[in-house]
């Protein structure tokens, strides 16, 4: 492919077709709202179209229009196709929004891996030859439902596209496929669309009929053959969806690796499109990084970890753990087998060992929580030690109550902190204490229920 300047094509508009039924997905959900690496199919298409043209694309909606509109919001301009009468009819519905553009790009909302630079090359190709149509094709041994590109005897000019269902056995053997992305001459396309006749079998107006029409009008049709087959994956079934997911995963992981992230096994590392990772971080197998997650540099994440919508600082280690909607500062170690739930905030240098659960709680810098512990609705200060098996009893059967633990406190093994309760700075609780009343600063409380038995003058005194 030629190298075109990497800037949007100002005189172009893009139309994304998303009004079809998507029946082959066998789903309650509209096809274009199925997700790929954390974003809907349509989101991927809209992003590519916008980056190619520099302006908001027009999305043709129809089937489940309200759901699609709600999912996309103001990232697109909407045109409505009341009855799904085919891809040609769908483009026609965008006319009022698109008339006036010299270049009219059309892509299908179910071809989510197309790159914006490919669309720009397509527009440039059309412009260079003043073609009526420039279209994308791909050579593939797996034609799965695609229209076949029929060329002249010399194999140069494109003559027509034949849908798989209408192919003769000889045409079925053709390996050049119609991707479903076109750039049309804006001065030609709107009148041409009016001339499409419905297909006798399905009553649909096929956009692909424009190819033959352009040839009959004596106009050029050019095809740009995409080398990266992954770009052309069209999602019609869930099998295609899994193929697209795998291909996109490869693309995303590759970009992180080129940015300086070590991914030990890219085939088993699942990173969604919106994730950011700093250089020299190592991701071990079977790790999932989901949503708007940000991981700093020099971290080690995984194996078997699941991190959702979380902020993770530099030099953090997370092994075999789940971290959801949490904030983790620099130099923290977590796991194996711990669970940070929404609202967990972990201060720098804190250590969380195995079988720890933290929800809606702060664990201050340098604090330790090594074994079998639960913190719910708690504010824990700095350099606190949470002994093995210590938990907050934050739920009284009706509501959640807070626990506050001061800096340098020492919570003995198996302490039950019955909230609402405060344990003061440098205070200590004995092993097995059931703390139902506040423990003042620098005192020792023991027993069931816990009683203060001693004041601790020396902060380093032992219980
Ligand atoms: C279409 C092409 C085929 C190409 C393939 C590539 C036609 C006639 N065929 O077939 O040559 O190889 O895409 O993916 O164009 N849509 C509407 N309104 C409609 C019908 C469809 O908006 O009335 C939208 C769908 O939501 C979808 C896209 O157009 O996003 C393509 O429709 P689909 O039914 O998937 O066409 P294919 O059978 O894949
Ligand atoms: Mg399709």
Tab-separated table of C-alpha atoms and ligand atoms in Angstrom:
chain	number	residue	atom	x	y	z
A	1	UNK	CA	0.000	0.000	0.000
A	2	UNK	CA	1.161	3.534	-0.693
A	3	UNK	CA	2.120	5.716	2.197
A	4	UNK	CA	-0.322	8.542	2.433
A	5	UNK	CA	0.072	11.504	4.759
A	6	UNK	CA	-1.259	10.687	8.181
A	7	UNK	CA	-3.934	13.328	8.450
A	8	UNK	CA	-7.706	13.123	8.201
A	9	UNK	CA	-9.357	13.729	4.843
A	10	UNK	CA	-11.138	17.007	5.315
A	11	UNK	CA	-13.509	16.702	2.360
A	12	UNK	CA	-14.704	13.249	3.390
A	13	UNK	CA	-17.606	12.050	5.481
A	14	UNK	CA	-18.049	8.529	6.784
A	15	UNK	CA	-21.218	6.472	7.026
A	16	UNK	CA	-21.320	3.433	9.302
A	17	UNK	CA	-24.065	0.914	8.574
A	18	UNK	CA	-25.582	-0.481	11.742
A	19	UNK	CA	-29.278	-0.970	11.074
A	20	UNK	CA	-29.236	-4.669	10.186
A	21	UNK	CA	-30.844	-7.371	12.301
A	22	UNK	CA	-27.725	-9.426	12.910
A	23	UNK	CA	-29.880	-12.559	13.051
A	24	UNK	CA	-26.903	-14.892	12.708
A	25	UNK	CA	-25.670	-13.806	16.170
A	26	UNK	CA	-28.805	-15.409	17.702
A	27	UNK	CA	-28.829	-12.727	20.367
A	28	UNK	CA	-31.261	-10.428	22.142
A	29	UNK	CA	-28.646	-7.720	21.798
A	30	UNK	CA	-28.095	-5.864	18.517
A	31	UNK	CA	-25.047	-7.264	16.750
A	32	UNK	CA	-23.135	-3.976	16.657
A	33	UNK	CA	-23.382	-3.705	20.462
A	34	UNK	CA	-21.580	-6.973	21.076
A	35	UNK	CA	-18.211	-6.283	22.652
A	36	UNK	CA	-14.661	-6.711	21.518
A	37	UNK	CA	-11.778	-5.951	23.880
A	38	UNK	CA	-14.151	-4.001	26.104
A	39	UNK	CA	-15.756	-1.814	23.429
A	40	UNK	CA	-18.723	-2.431	21.195
A	41	UNK	CA	-18.176	-3.407	17.568
A	42	UNK	CA	-19.748	-0.096	16.610
A	43	UNK	CA	-17.416	1.858	18.912
A	44	UNK	CA	-14.414	0.430	17.111
A	45	UNK	CA	-15.915	1.368	13.736
A	46	UNK	CA	-16.844	4.884	14.842
A	47	UNK	CA	-13.345	5.502	16.196
A	48	UNK	CA	-11.728	4.372	12.922
A	49	UNK	CA	-14.152	6.440	10.816
A	50	UNK	CA	-13.619	9.521	12.928
A	51	UNK	CA	-9.858	9.248	12.794
A	52	UNK	CA	-9.990	8.763	9.017
A	53	UNK	CA	-12.155	11.801	8.246
A	54	UNK	CA	-11.609	14.109	11.202
A	55	UNK	CA	-15.327	14.477	11.827
A	56	UNK	CA	-18.180	12.656	13.489
A	57	UNK	CA	-19.448	9.784	11.370
A	58	UNK	CA	-23.051	9.229	10.386
A	59	UNK	CA	-24.397	5.976	11.812
A	60	UNK	CA	-27.402	4.389	10.130
A	61	UNK	CA	-29.530	2.727	12.791
A	62	UNK	CA	-32.807	0.835	12.663
A	63	UNK	CA	-33.045	-2.492	14.440
A	64	UNK	CA	-32.943	-1.709	18.214
A	65	UNK	CA	-32.277	1.927	17.294
A	66	UNK	CA	-32.868	3.237	20.815
A	67	UNK	CA	-30.345	0.882	22.369
A	68	UNK	CA	-27.733	1.708	19.749
A	69	UNK	CA	-28.332	5.446	20.067
A	70	UNK	CA	-28.055	5.262	23.860
A	71	UNK	CA	-24.810	3.313	23.665
A	72	UNK	CA	-23.179	5.748	21.237
A	73	UNK	CA	-24.478	9.074	22.533
A	74	UNK	CA	-23.065	12.136	20.803
A	75	UNK	CA	-20.100	10.419	19.196
A	76	UNK	CA	-22.070	10.093	15.962
A	77	UNK	CA	-24.828	11.700	13.944
A	78	UNK	CA	-27.726	9.310	13.443
A	79	UNK	CA	-29.725	8.491	10.344
A	80	UNK	CA	-32.686	6.138	10.555
A	81	UNK	CA	-33.519	3.186	8.355
A	82	UNK	CA	-37.073	2.180	9.258
A	83	UNK	CA	-37.047	-1.173	7.479
A	84	UNK	CA	-33.799	-3.062	6.817
A	85	UNK	CA	-34.051	-3.119	3.055
A	86	UNK	CA	-30.372	-3.799	2.427
A	87	UNK	CA	-27.000	-2.069	2.487
A	88	UNK	CA	-27.779	0.170	-0.521
A	89	UNK	CA	-31.017	1.358	1.034
A	90	UNK	CA	-29.181	1.970	4.325
A	91	UNK	CA	-26.642	4.323	2.719
A	92	UNK	CA	-29.491	6.230	1.063
A	93	UNK	CA	-30.876	7.123	4.508
A	94	UNK	CA	-27.691	9.092	5.284
A	95	UNK	CA	-28.063	11.360	2.275
A	96	UNK	CA	-29.292	14.486	4.050
A	97	UNK	CA	-26.311	14.377	6.433
A	98	UNK	CA	-23.702	13.439	3.852
A	99	UNK	CA	-24.700	15.370	0.725
A	100	UNK	CA	-22.009	17.876	-0.127
A	101	UNK	CA	-19.015	15.750	0.860
A	102	UNK	CA	-16.690	15.100	-2.079
A	103	UNK	CA	-15.717	11.705	-0.672
A	104	UNK	CA	-18.246	9.400	0.919
A	105	UNK	CA	-16.688	6.589	2.952
A	106	UNK	CA	-19.013	3.720	3.834
A	107	UNK	CA	-18.096	1.001	6.291
A	108	UNK	CA	-20.079	-1.760	7.909
A	109	UNK	CA	-20.637	-1.631	11.636
A	110	UNK	CA	-19.677	-5.294	11.864
A	111	UNK	CA	-16.121	-4.956	10.487
A	112	UNK	CA	-14.496	-3.577	13.631
A	113	UNK	CA	-10.767	-4.023	13.010
A	114	UNK	CA	-10.362	-1.712	10.023
A	115	UNK	CA	-7.578	0.796	10.585
A	116	UNK	CA	-8.120	4.513	9.990
A	117	UNK	CA	-4.985	4.644	7.832
A	118	UNK	CA	-6.474	1.997	5.543
A	119	UNK	CA	-9.595	4.111	5.109
A	120	UNK	CA	-7.450	7.149	4.349
A	121	UNK	CA	-5.564	5.152	1.722
A	122	UNK	CA	-8.861	4.097	0.219
A	123	UNK	CA	-10.007	7.718	-0.079
A	124	UNK	CA	-6.658	8.734	-1.557
A	125	UNK	CA	-6.870	5.938	-4.142
A	126	UNK	CA	-10.304	7.075	-5.255
A	127	UNK	CA	-9.194	10.672	-5.508
A	128	UNK	CA	-6.033	9.808	-7.452
A	129	UNK	CA	-7.971	8.003	-10.171
A	130	UNK	CA	-11.140	10.061	-9.974
A	131	UNK	CA	-12.855	6.702	-9.607
A	132	UNK	CA	-16.565	6.423	-8.913
A	133	UNK	CA	-15.728	3.809	-6.288
A	134	UNK	CA	-12.655	2.643	-4.439
A	135	UNK	CA	-13.335	-0.513	-2.457
A	136	UNK	CA	-11.379	-2.719	-0.088
A	137	UNK	CA	-10.790	-6.331	-0.941
A	138	UNK	CA	-8.897	-9.110	0.781
A	139	UNK	CA	-7.484	-12.411	-0.439
A	140	UNK	CA	-8.553	-15.202	1.881
A	141	UNK	CA	-9.026	-18.964	1.911
A	142	UNK	CA	-11.837	-18.564	4.408
A	143	UNK	CA	-14.562	-16.756	2.453
A	144	UNK	CA	-17.301	-17.359	5.065
A	145	UNK	CA	-20.256	-15.383	3.725
A	146	UNK	CA	-18.379	-12.627	1.896
A	147	UNK	CA	-19.247	-11.284	-1.565
A	148	UNK	CA	-16.767	-12.335	-4.273
A	149	UNK	CA	-14.909	-9.720	-6.322
A	150	UNK	CA	-15.207	-10.434	-10.050
A	151	UNK	CA	-12.512	-8.875	-12.248
A	152	UNK	CA	-12.026	-8.680	-16.011
A	153	UNK	CA	-10.061	-11.317	-17.955
A	154	UNK	CA	-6.799	-9.446	-17.284
A	155	UNK	CA	-7.562	-9.412	-13.553
A	156	UNK	CA	-7.246	-5.633	-13.429
A	157	UNK	CA	-10.578	-3.874	-13.420
A	158	UNK	CA	-13.296	-4.792	-10.975
A	159	UNK	CA	-16.502	-5.624	-12.846
A	160	UNK	CA	-18.930	-6.690	-10.164
A	161	UNK	CA	-19.433	-8.228	-6.744
A	162	UNK	CA	-21.506	-11.374	-6.385
A	163	UNK	CA	-22.955	-12.326	-3.010
A	164	UNK	CA	-22.082	-15.822	-1.812
A	165	UNK	CA	-25.674	-17.054	-2.075
A	166	UNK	CA	-25.809	-16.027	-5.746
A	167	UNK	CA	-22.385	-17.400	-6.744
A	168	UNK	CA	-21.886	-20.050	-9.422
A	169	UNK	CA	-19.518	-22.880	-8.388
A	170	UNK	CA	-16.732	-21.143	-10.336
A	171	UNK	CA	-17.390	-17.839	-8.561
A	172	UNK	CA	-17.473	-19.593	-5.193
A	173	UNK	CA	-13.859	-20.586	-5.791
A	174	UNK	CA	-12.774	-16.930	-6.071
A	175	UNK	CA	-10.612	-15.920	-3.138
A	176	UNK	CA	-10.809	-12.147	-3.505
A	177	UNK	CA	-13.525	-10.932	-1.150
A	178	UNK	CA	-15.467	-7.717	-0.644
A	179	UNK	CA	-14.540	-6.352	2.806
A	180	UNK	CA	-17.519	-3.995	2.978
A	181	UNK	CA	-15.651	-0.673	2.980
A	182	UNK	CA	-15.924	1.792	0.122
A	183	UNK	CA	-15.110	5.331	-0.828
A	184	UNK	CA	-17.576	6.836	-3.303
A	185	UNK	CA	-17.406	9.918	-5.474
A	186	UNK	CA	-19.861	12.210	-3.692
A	187	UNK	CA	-20.927	13.750	-6.993
A	188	UNK	CA	-21.931	10.369	-8.396
A	189	UNK	CA	-23.142	8.165	-5.568
A	190	UNK	CA	-26.483	9.700	-4.567
A	191	UNK	CA	-27.976	9.534	-8.015
A	192	UNK	CA	-26.552	6.042	-8.545
A	193	UNK	CA	-28.155	4.785	-5.312
A	194	UNK	CA	-31.559	5.800	-6.675
A	195	UNK	CA	-31.002	3.521	-9.648
A	196	UNK	CA	-30.460	0.308	-7.622
A	197	UNK	CA	-33.277	-2.175	-8.143
A	198	UNK	CA	-34.360	-4.519	-5.331
A	199	UNK	CA	-33.130	-8.081	-5.576
A	200	UNK	CA	-35.872	-10.423	-6.666
A	201	UNK	CA	-35.089	-13.030	-4.020
A	202	UNK	CA	-34.877	-10.907	-0.848
A	203	UNK	CA	-36.281	-7.577	-1.974
A	204	UNK	CA	-33.128	-5.883	-0.671
A	205	UNK	CA	-31.186	-3.051	-2.266
A	206	UNK	CA	-27.574	-4.211	-2.417
A	207	UNK	CA	-24.906	-1.528	-2.136
A	208	UNK	CA	-22.632	-3.847	-4.067
A	209	UNK	CA	-24.778	-3.313	-7.193
A	210	UNK	CA	-23.129	0.098	-7.501
A	211	UNK	CA	-19.943	-1.551	-8.777
A	212	UNK	CA	-21.570	-2.851	-11.942
A	213	UNK	CA	-23.415	0.442	-12.342
A	214	UNK	CA	-20.202	2.476	-12.201
A	215	UNK	CA	-18.641	0.240	-14.837
A	216	UNK	CA	-21.743	0.705	-17.055
A	217	UNK	CA	-21.460	4.481	-16.530
A	218	UNK	CA	-17.942	4.274	-17.926
A	219	UNK	CA	-16.415	5.147	-14.554
A	220	UNK	CA	-13.432	3.560	-12.840
A	221	UNK	CA	-13.722	1.153	-9.932
A	222	UNK	CA	-10.520	0.562	-8.017
A	223	UNK	CA	-9.872	-2.065	-5.356
A	224	UNK	CA	-7.321	-1.695	-2.588
A	225	UNK	CA	-6.284	-5.139	-1.405
A	226	UNK	CA	-5.675	-5.201	2.345
A	227	UNK	CA	-2.713	-7.340	3.327
A	228	UNK	CA	-3.579	-7.757	6.987
A	229	UNK	CA	-6.511	-10.163	6.862
A	230	UNK	CA	-7.362	-9.496	10.479
A	231	UNK	CA	-8.459	-6.004	9.499
A	232	UNK	CA	-11.221	-7.462	7.391
A	233	UNK	CA	-12.854	-9.806	9.862
A	234	UNK	CA	-16.598	-9.312	9.484
A	235	UNK	CA	-18.648	-10.367	12.490
A	236	UNK	CA	-21.774	-12.271	11.504
A	237	UNK	CA	-21.704	-15.097	14.052
A	238	UNK	CA	-20.171	-15.645	17.491
A	239	UNK	CA	-17.450	-17.698	15.820
A	240	UNK	CA	-16.449	-14.550	13.911
A	241	UNK	CA	-16.654	-12.579	17.156
A	242	UNK	CA	-14.122	-14.885	18.808
A	243	UNK	CA	-11.842	-14.614	15.759
A	244	UNK	CA	-12.023	-10.830	15.915
A	245	UNK	CA	-11.314	-10.854	19.647
A	246	UNK	CA	-8.208	-12.978	19.125
A	247	UNK	CA	-6.972	-10.746	16.316
A	248	UNK	CA	-7.563	-7.559	18.267
A	249	UNK	CA	-5.872	-9.048	21.329
A	250	UNK	CA	-2.810	-9.732	19.202
A	251	UNK	CA	-2.843	-6.165	17.891
A	252	UNK	CA	-3.241	-4.573	21.336
A	253	UNK	CA	-0.582	-6.759	22.953
A	254	UNK	CA	1.835	-6.067	20.138
A	255	UNK	CA	1.473	-2.317	20.644
A	256	UNK	CA	2.194	-2.647	24.381
A	257	UNK	CA	5.253	-4.764	23.648
A	258	UNK	CA	6.503	-2.165	21.161
A	259	UNK	CA	5.991	0.413	23.919
A	260	UNK	CA	8.315	-1.490	26.257
A	261	UNK	CA	6.010	-3.835	28.162
A	262	UNK	CA	7.085	-7.485	28.495
A	263	UNK	CA	4.220	-9.865	27.840
A	264	UNK	CA	5.441	-13.358	28.572
A	265	UNK	CA	2.641	-15.103	26.668
A	266	UNK	CA	0.570	-12.788	24.447
A	267	UNK	CA	-1.836	-15.620	23.593
A	268	UNK	CA	-3.047	-15.797	27.195
A	269	UNK	CA	-2.897	-12.124	28.108
A	270	UNK	CA	-6.161	-10.222	27.752
A	271	UNK	CA	-5.782	-6.461	27.647
A	272	UNK	CA	-8.712	-4.260	26.703
A	273	UNK	CA	-8.354	-1.401	24.278
A	274	UNK	CA	-8.453	1.392	26.868
A	275	UNK	CA	-5.706	0.082	29.197
A	276	UNK	CA	-2.415	1.964	29.715
A	277	UNK	CA	0.788	0.259	30.909
A	278	UNK	CA	4.174	1.795	31.745
A	279	UNK	CA	7.505	0.620	30.367
A	280	UNK	CA	9.385	-2.323	31.873
A	281	UNK	CA	6.280	-3.768	33.407
A	282	UNK	CA	6.078	-7.544	33.034
A	283	UNK	CA	2.699	-9.199	32.473
A	284	UNK	CA	2.582	-12.910	33.303
A	285	UNK	CA	0.148	-15.356	31.663
A	286	UNK	CA	-3.583	-15.453	32.141
A	287	UNK	CA	-3.839	-11.869	33.222
A	288	UNK	CA	-6.881	-9.769	32.315
A	289	UNK	CA	-6.633	-5.983	32.320
A	290	UNK	CA	-10.105	-4.536	31.903
A	291	UNK	CA	-11.648	-1.129	31.237
A	292	UNK	CA	-9.833	2.120	31.964
A	293	UNK	CA	-7.092	0.466	33.974
A	294	UNK	CA	-3.723	2.192	34.321
A	295	UNK	CA	-0.645	0.244	35.352
A	296	UNK	CA	2.620	2.058	36.066
A	297	UNK	CA	6.153	1.101	35.079
A	298	UNK	CA	8.403	-1.662	36.472
A	299	UNK	CA	5.442	-3.633	37.802
A	300	UNK	CA	4.963	-7.376	37.747
A	301	UNK	CA	1.347	-8.341	37.147
A	302	UNK	CA	0.121	-11.922	37.170
A	303	UNK	CA	-0.023	-14.762	36.664
A	304	UNK	CA	-3.782	-15.302	36.837
A	305	UNK	CA	-4.759	-11.804	37.809
A	306	UNK	CA	-7.875	-9.842	36.979
A	307	UNK	CA	-7.682	-6.055	37.194
A	308	UNK	CA	-10.736	-3.945	36.419
A	309	UNK	CA	-10.981	-0.134	36.135
A	310	UNK	CA	-8.105	0.399	38.548
A	311	UNK	CA	-5.094	2.666	38.982
A	312	UNK	CA	-1.852	0.907	39.834
A	313	UNK	CA	1.398	2.807	40.559
A	314	UNK	CA	5.008	1.962	39.752
A	315	UNK	CA	6.939	-1.114	40.952
A	316	UNK	CA	3.757	-2.856	42.127
A	317	UNK	CA	3.506	-6.649	42.244
A	318	UNK	CA	0.148	-8.347	41.941
A	319	UNK	CA	0.090	-12.149	41.883
A	320	UNK	CA	-2.973	-14.342	41.345
A	321	UNK	CA	-5.327	-11.667	42.587
A	322	UNK	CA	-8.426	-9.698	41.636
A	323	UNK	CA	-8.395	-5.914	41.804
A	324	UNK	CA	-11.625	-4.060	40.978
A	325	UNK	CA	-12.188	-0.290	40.948
A	326	UNK	CA	-9.251	0.165	43.288
A	327	UNK	CA	-6.338	2.568	43.660
A	328	UNK	CA	-2.924	1.101	44.403
A	329	UNK	CA	0.090	3.352	44.996
A	330	UNK	CA	3.761	2.670	44.256
A	331	UNK	CA	5.734	-0.294	45.644
A	332	UNK	CA	2.725	-2.267	46.885
A	333	UNK	CA	2.749	-6.088	46.901
A	334	UNK	CA	-0.531	-7.984	46.603
A	335	UNK	CA	-1.208	-11.692	46.651
A	336	UNK	CA	-1.282	-14.465	45.895
A	337	UNK	CA	-5.050	-14.926	46.176
A	338	UNK	CA	-6.271	-11.577	47.422
A	339	UNK	CA	-9.243	-9.481	46.421
A	340	UNK	CA	-9.408	-5.698	46.257
A	341	UNK	CA	-12.999	-4.606	45.787
A	342	UNK	CA	-14.444	-1.239	44.779
A	343	UNK	CA	-13.158	1.677	46.810
A	344	UNK	CA	-9.986	-0.029	48.076
A	345	UNK	CA	-7.131	2.495	48.349
A	346	UNK	CA	-3.724	1.087	49.130
A	347	UNK	CA	-0.899	3.436	50.198
A	348	UNK	CA	2.675	3.248	48.976
A	349	UNK	CA	4.738	0.304	50.109
A	350	UNK	CA	1.827	-1.537	51.724
A	351	UNK	CA	1.879	-5.318	51.738
A	352	UNK	CA	-1.199	-7.458	51.224
A	353	UNK	CA	-0.517	-11.155	51.370
A	354	UNK	CA	-2.832	-14.081	50.776
A	355	UNK	CA	-6.571	-14.399	51.262
A	356	UNK	CA	-7.057	-10.752	52.089
A	357	UNK	CA	-10.186	-8.871	51.061
A	358	UNK	CA	-10.443	-5.091	51.134
A	359	UNK	CA	-13.597	-3.160	50.275
A	360	UNK	CA	-14.289	0.575	50.440
A	361	UNK	CA	-11.291	0.994	52.716
A	362	UNK	CA	-7.962	2.747	52.919
A	363	UNK	CA	-4.856	0.856	53.953
A	364	UNK	CA	-2.181	3.449	54.678
A	365	UNK	CA	1.379	3.548	53.414
A	366	UNK	CA	3.675	0.855	54.753
A	367	UNK	CA	0.878	-1.114	56.433
A	368	UNK	CA	0.846	-4.905	56.410
A	369	UNK	CA	-2.065	-7.261	56.082
A	370	UNK	CA	-0.500	-10.614	55.526
A	371	UNK	CA	-2.977	-13.432	55.988
A	372	UNK	CA	-6.721	-14.213	55.944
A	373	UNK	CA	-8.072	-10.748	56.713
A	374	UNK	CA	-11.062	-8.634	55.796
A	375	UNK	CA	-11.271	-4.853	55.803
A	376	UNK	CA	-14.671	-3.392	54.941
A	377	UNK	CA	-15.512	0.311	55.305
A	378	UNK	CA	-12.296	0.953	57.225
A	379	UNK	CA	-9.728	3.739	57.377
A	380	UNK	CA	-6.412	2.220	58.340
A	381	UNK	CA	-3.457	4.540	58.978
A	382	UNK	CA	0.196	4.135	58.083
A	383	UNK	CA	2.512	1.370	59.280
A	384	UNK	CA	-0.309	-0.600	60.821
A	385	UNK	CA	-0.028	-4.351	61.217
A	386	UNK	CA	-3.208	-6.334	60.678
A	387	UNK	CA	-2.605	-9.751	62.234
A	388	UNK	CA	-3.564	-13.051	60.648
A	389	UNK	CA	-7.306	-13.626	60.593
A	390	UNK	CA	-8.224	-10.146	61.876
A	391	UNK	CA	-11.446	-8.766	60.392
A	392	UNK	CA	-13.777	-5.819	60.527
A	393	UNK	CA	-17.345	-6.772	61.440
A	394	UNK	CA	-18.704	-3.899	59.381
A	395	UNK	CA	-22.288	-5.086	58.896
A	396	UNK	CA	-24.658	-5.139	61.853
A	397	UNK	CA	-27.468	-6.788	59.940
A	398	UNK	CA	-29.010	-3.477	58.933
A	399	UNK	CA	-26.251	-1.121	57.892
A	400	UNK	CA	-22.544	-0.848	57.190
A	401	UNK	CA	-20.414	0.812	59.894
A	402	UNK	CA	-16.904	2.234	59.770
A	403	UNK	CA	-13.749	1.146	61.510
A	404	UNK	CA	-10.886	3.569	62.068
A	405	UNK	CA	-7.384	2.371	62.935
A	406	UNK	CA	-4.654	4.905	63.777
A	407	UNK	CA	-1.054	4.970	62.549
A	408	UNK	CA	1.325	2.348	63.964
A	409	UNK	CA	-1.493	0.359	65.562
A	410	UNK	CA	-1.020	-3.393	65.943
A	411	UNK	CA	-4.114	-5.524	65.470
A	412	UNK	CA	-3.508	-8.932	67.032
A	413	UNK	CA	-4.300	-12.169	65.209
A	414	UNK	CA	-7.973	-13.066	64.977
A	415	UNK	CA	-9.172	-9.702	66.311
A	416	UNK	CA	-12.819	-8.944	65.515
A	417	UNK	CA	-13.348	-5.203	65.135
A	418	UNK	CA	-17.081	-4.724	65.704
A	419	UNK	CA	-17.890	-1.486	63.884
A	420	UNK	CA	-18.465	1.351	64.453
A	421	UNK	CA	-15.214	1.346	66.376
A	422	UNK	CA	-11.896	3.207	66.557
A	423	UNK	CA	-8.513	1.798	67.507
A	424	UNK	CA	-6.155	4.667	68.355
A	425	UNK	CA	-2.621	5.408	67.210
A	426	UNK	CA	-0.008	2.966	68.491
A	427	UNK	CA	-2.775	1.005	70.243
A	428	UNK	CA	-2.701	-2.793	70.272
A	429	UNK	CA	-5.255	-5.551	70.492
A	430	UNK	CA	-4.529	-9.000	71.859
A	431	UNK	CA	-4.970	-12.194	69.871
A	432	UNK	CA	-8.633	-13.141	69.613
A	433	UNK	CA	-9.905	-9.826	71.011
A	434	UNK	CA	-13.477	-8.875	70.162
A	435	UNK	CA	-13.325	-5.084	70.094
A	436	UNK	CA	-16.749	-3.521	70.655
A	437	UNK	CA	-15.625	-0.193	72.183
A	438	UNK	CA	-13.051	2.345	71.084
A	439	UNK	CA	-9.461	1.631	72.099
A	440	UNK	CA	-7.618	4.857	73.042
A	441	UNK	CA	-4.205	5.767	71.587
A	442	UNK	CA	-1.278	3.740	72.909
A	443	UNK	CA	-3.299	1.308	75.015
A	444	UNK	CA	-3.600	-2.456	74.945
A	445	UNK	CA	-7.063	-4.061	74.784
A	446	UNK	CA	-7.626	-7.824	75.207
A	447	UNK	CA	-10.408	-10.354	75.704
A	448	UNK	CA	-14.052	-10.882	74.768
A	449	UNK	CA	-15.397	-8.241	74.836
A	450	UNK	CA	-12.067	-6.453	74.775
A	451	UNK	CA	-11.063	-4.319	77.774
A	452	UNK	CA	-8.147	-1.917	78.027
A	453	UNK	CA	-5.720	-3.470	80.448
A	454	UNK	CA	-2.685	-1.301	80.091
A	455	UNK	CA	-1.376	1.993	78.787
A	456	UNK	CA	1.577	1.610	76.449
A	457	UNK	CA	4.170	4.257	77.227
A	458	UNK	CA	6.758	2.680	75.003
A	459	UNK	CA	5.418	2.367	71.472
A	460	UNK	CA	7.588	-0.700	70.981
A	461	UNK	CA	6.354	-2.496	74.102
A	462	UNK	CA	5.049	-6.031	73.445
A	463	UNK	CA	1.596	-7.286	74.370
B	1	LIG	C1	-22.093	-7.492	3.056
B	1	LIG	C2	-21.815	-7.343	1.559
B	1	LIG	C3	-20.803	-8.390	1.127
B	1	LIG	C4	-19.526	-8.229	1.943
B	1	LIG	C5	-19.833	-8.266	3.438
B	1	LIG	C6	-18.602	-7.909	4.214
B	1	LIG	C7	-23.845	-6.451	0.518
B	1	LIG	C8	-25.061	-6.768	-0.287
B	1	LIG	N1	-23.057	-7.488	0.810
B	1	LIG	O1	-22.697	-8.758	3.303
B	1	LIG	O2	-20.497	-8.254	-0.247
B	1	LIG	O3	-18.611	-9.239	1.608
B	1	LIG	O4	-20.876	-7.349	3.788
B	1	LIG	O5	-18.843	-7.837	5.595
B	1	LIG	O6	-23.627	-5.300	0.842
B	1	LIG	N2	-27.138	-3.134	7.298
B	1	LIG	C9	-28.009	-2.059	7.430
B	1	LIG	N3	-29.222	-2.104	6.844
B	1	LIG	C10	-29.625	-3.152	6.094
B	1	LIG	C11	-28.749	-4.260	5.952
B	1	LIG	C12	-27.510	-4.212	6.552
B	1	LIG	O7	-27.661	-1.076	8.098
B	1	LIG	O8	-30.747	-3.101	5.584
B	1	LIG	C13	-25.831	-3.079	7.960
B	1	LIG	C14	-25.656	-4.175	8.998
B	1	LIG	O9	-26.033	-3.681	10.264
B	1	LIG	C15	-24.174	-4.472	8.916
B	1	LIG	C16	-23.801	-4.126	7.495
B	1	LIG	O10	-24.826	-3.312	6.999
B	1	LIG	O11	-23.416	-3.688	9.803
B	1	LIG	C17	-23.613	-5.366	6.617
B	1	LIG	O12	-24.786	-6.126	6.655
B	1	LIG	P1	-24.746	-7.712	6.640
B	1	LIG	O13	-26.139	-8.208	6.635
B	1	LIG	O14	-23.843	-8.211	7.686
B	1	LIG	O15	-24.121	-7.968	5.170
B	1	LIG	P2	-23.283	-9.219	4.757
B	1	LIG	O16	-24.191	-10.351	4.495
B	1	LIG	O17	-22.165	-9.440	5.701
B	2	LIG	MG1	-21.764	-8.797	7.665
